[in-house]
Amino acid sequence: KFTKDHEWIQVTKDGVTTFGITHYGQGKYGDILMVEFLPVDKDVKRGDVIGFIENHKSAPDIMAPVSGRILRLNESLTMTPSVLNSAPETEGWIGQIQMSAGA
């Protein structure tokens, strides 16, 4: 599933959502220089800021696409942010959230 904000979301049967930016979205950002995740509570609401992506032009926020409990953030992106350019819909996944009821 793709969002209007150029994110992709994949939901498993047990409600675990893996998400990231689309190939088109990374193209709009240009070369991604840095990814940083903010210290957040494990429970988030849709739209909560959980980090940012820095490129030559700006540092757009990374927002939770659904409400729920953060299971994992792809910390390897902080060391190799270019993966968001080269493999945004596979190795460049951003996080996993266990969706809350009604998310």
Coordinates of C-alpha atoms in Angstrom, one line a residue:
K1 CA 0.0 0.0 0.0
F2 CA 1.3 3.5 -0.8
T3 CA 0.4 6.8 0.8
K4 CA -0.1 10.3 -0.6
D5 CA 3.1 11.2 1.3
H6 CA 5.2 8.8 -0.8
E7 CA 5.5 6.1 1.9
W8 CA 4.9 2.4 1.5
I9 CA 3.2 0.3 4.2
Q10 CA 3.1 -3.5 4.4
V11 CA 0.7 -5.0 7.0
T12 CA 1.0 -8.6 8.1
K13 CA -2.0 -10.7 9.3
D14 CA -1.0 -10.1 12.9
G15 CA -1.1 -6.3 12.4
V16 CA 2.6 -5.6 12.2
T17 CA 3.2 -2.7 9.9
T18 CA 6.6 -2.3 8.1
F19 CA 7.0 1.1 6.5
G20 CA 9.4 3.2 4.5
I21 CA 9.6 5.8 1.7
T22 CA 8.8 4.8 -1.9
H23 CA 11.3 4.9 -4.7
Y24 CA 9.5 8.0 -6.0
G25 CA 9.8 9.6 -2.6
Q26 CA 13.5 9.0 -2.3
G27 CA 13.9 10.6 -5.8
K28 CA 12.2 13.7 -4.6
Y29 CA 14.6 13.9 -1.6
G30 CA 17.7 13.5 -3.7
D31 CA 20.9 12.2 -2.0
I32 CA 20.0 11.3 1.6
L33 CA 22.9 12.3 3.9
M34 CA 21.6 11.4 7.3
V35 CA 18.9 9.5 9.1
E36 CA 18.2 10.1 12.7
F37 CA 15.6 8.6 15.0
L38 CA 14.3 10.6 17.9
P39 CA 14.0 9.0 21.4
V40 CA 10.3 8.3 21.5
D41 CA 8.0 6.3 23.7
K42 CA 7.3 2.9 22.4
D43 CA 3.6 3.8 21.8
V44 CA 2.9 6.3 19.0
K45 CA 0.0 7.9 17.3
R46 CA -0.3 8.3 13.5
G47 CA 1.5 11.4 12.5
D48 CA 3.9 11.5 15.6
V49 CA 7.4 12.5 14.6
I50 CA 9.9 9.6 15.2
G51 CA 12.9 11.0 13.3
F52 CA 14.1 12.8 10.3
I53 CA 15.9 12.4 6.9
E54 CA 18.5 15.0 6.0
N55 CA 19.3 15.7 2.4
H56 CA 21.0 18.7 0.6
K57 CA 17.8 20.7 0.7
S58 CA 16.0 20.0 3.9
A59 CA 15.4 17.6 6.9
P60 CA 11.9 16.3 6.5
D61 CA 10.3 14.5 9.5
I62 CA 9.7 10.8 9.6
M63 CA 6.2 10.3 11.0
A64 CA 4.5 7.2 12.2
P65 CA 2.1 6.1 9.5
V66 CA -0.2 4.3 11.9
S67 CA -0.9 4.3 15.7
G68 CA 0.5 1.5 17.8
R69 CA 3.6 0.2 19.5
I70 CA 7.0 0.6 17.8
L71 CA 8.6 -2.8 17.6
R72 CA 11.8 -1.8 15.6
L73 CA 13.5 1.1 13.9
N74 CA 16.0 0.3 11.2
E75 CA 19.0 1.7 13.1
S76 CA 21.4 0.6 10.2
L77 CA 20.1 3.6 8.3
T78 CA 21.9 5.9 10.8
M79 CA 25.2 4.3 9.6
T80 CA 24.3 3.9 5.9
P81 CA 21.6 6.4 5.0
S82 CA 22.3 5.9 1.3
V83 CA 20.4 2.7 1.5
L84 CA 17.2 4.8 1.4
N85 CA 18.3 5.9 -2.1
S86 CA 19.5 2.6 -3.4
A87 CA 16.9 0.2 -1.8
P88 CA 14.0 2.3 -0.3
E89 CA 11.4 -0.5 -0.6
T90 CA 13.5 -3.4 0.7
E91 CA 16.7 -2.9 2.8
G92 CA 15.7 0.7 3.4
W93 CA 12.6 0.0 5.5
I94 CA 12.3 2.5 8.3
G95 CA 10.4 0.8 11.0
Q96 CA 7.9 -1.7 12.3
I97 CA 4.8 -0.9 14.4
Q98 CA 2.3 -3.2 16.0
M99 CA -0.9 -1.5 15.1
S100 CA -3.3 -0.7 17.8
A101 CA -7.0 -1.5 17.5
G102 CA -8.7 0.9 15.0
A103 CA -5.3 2.2 13.6

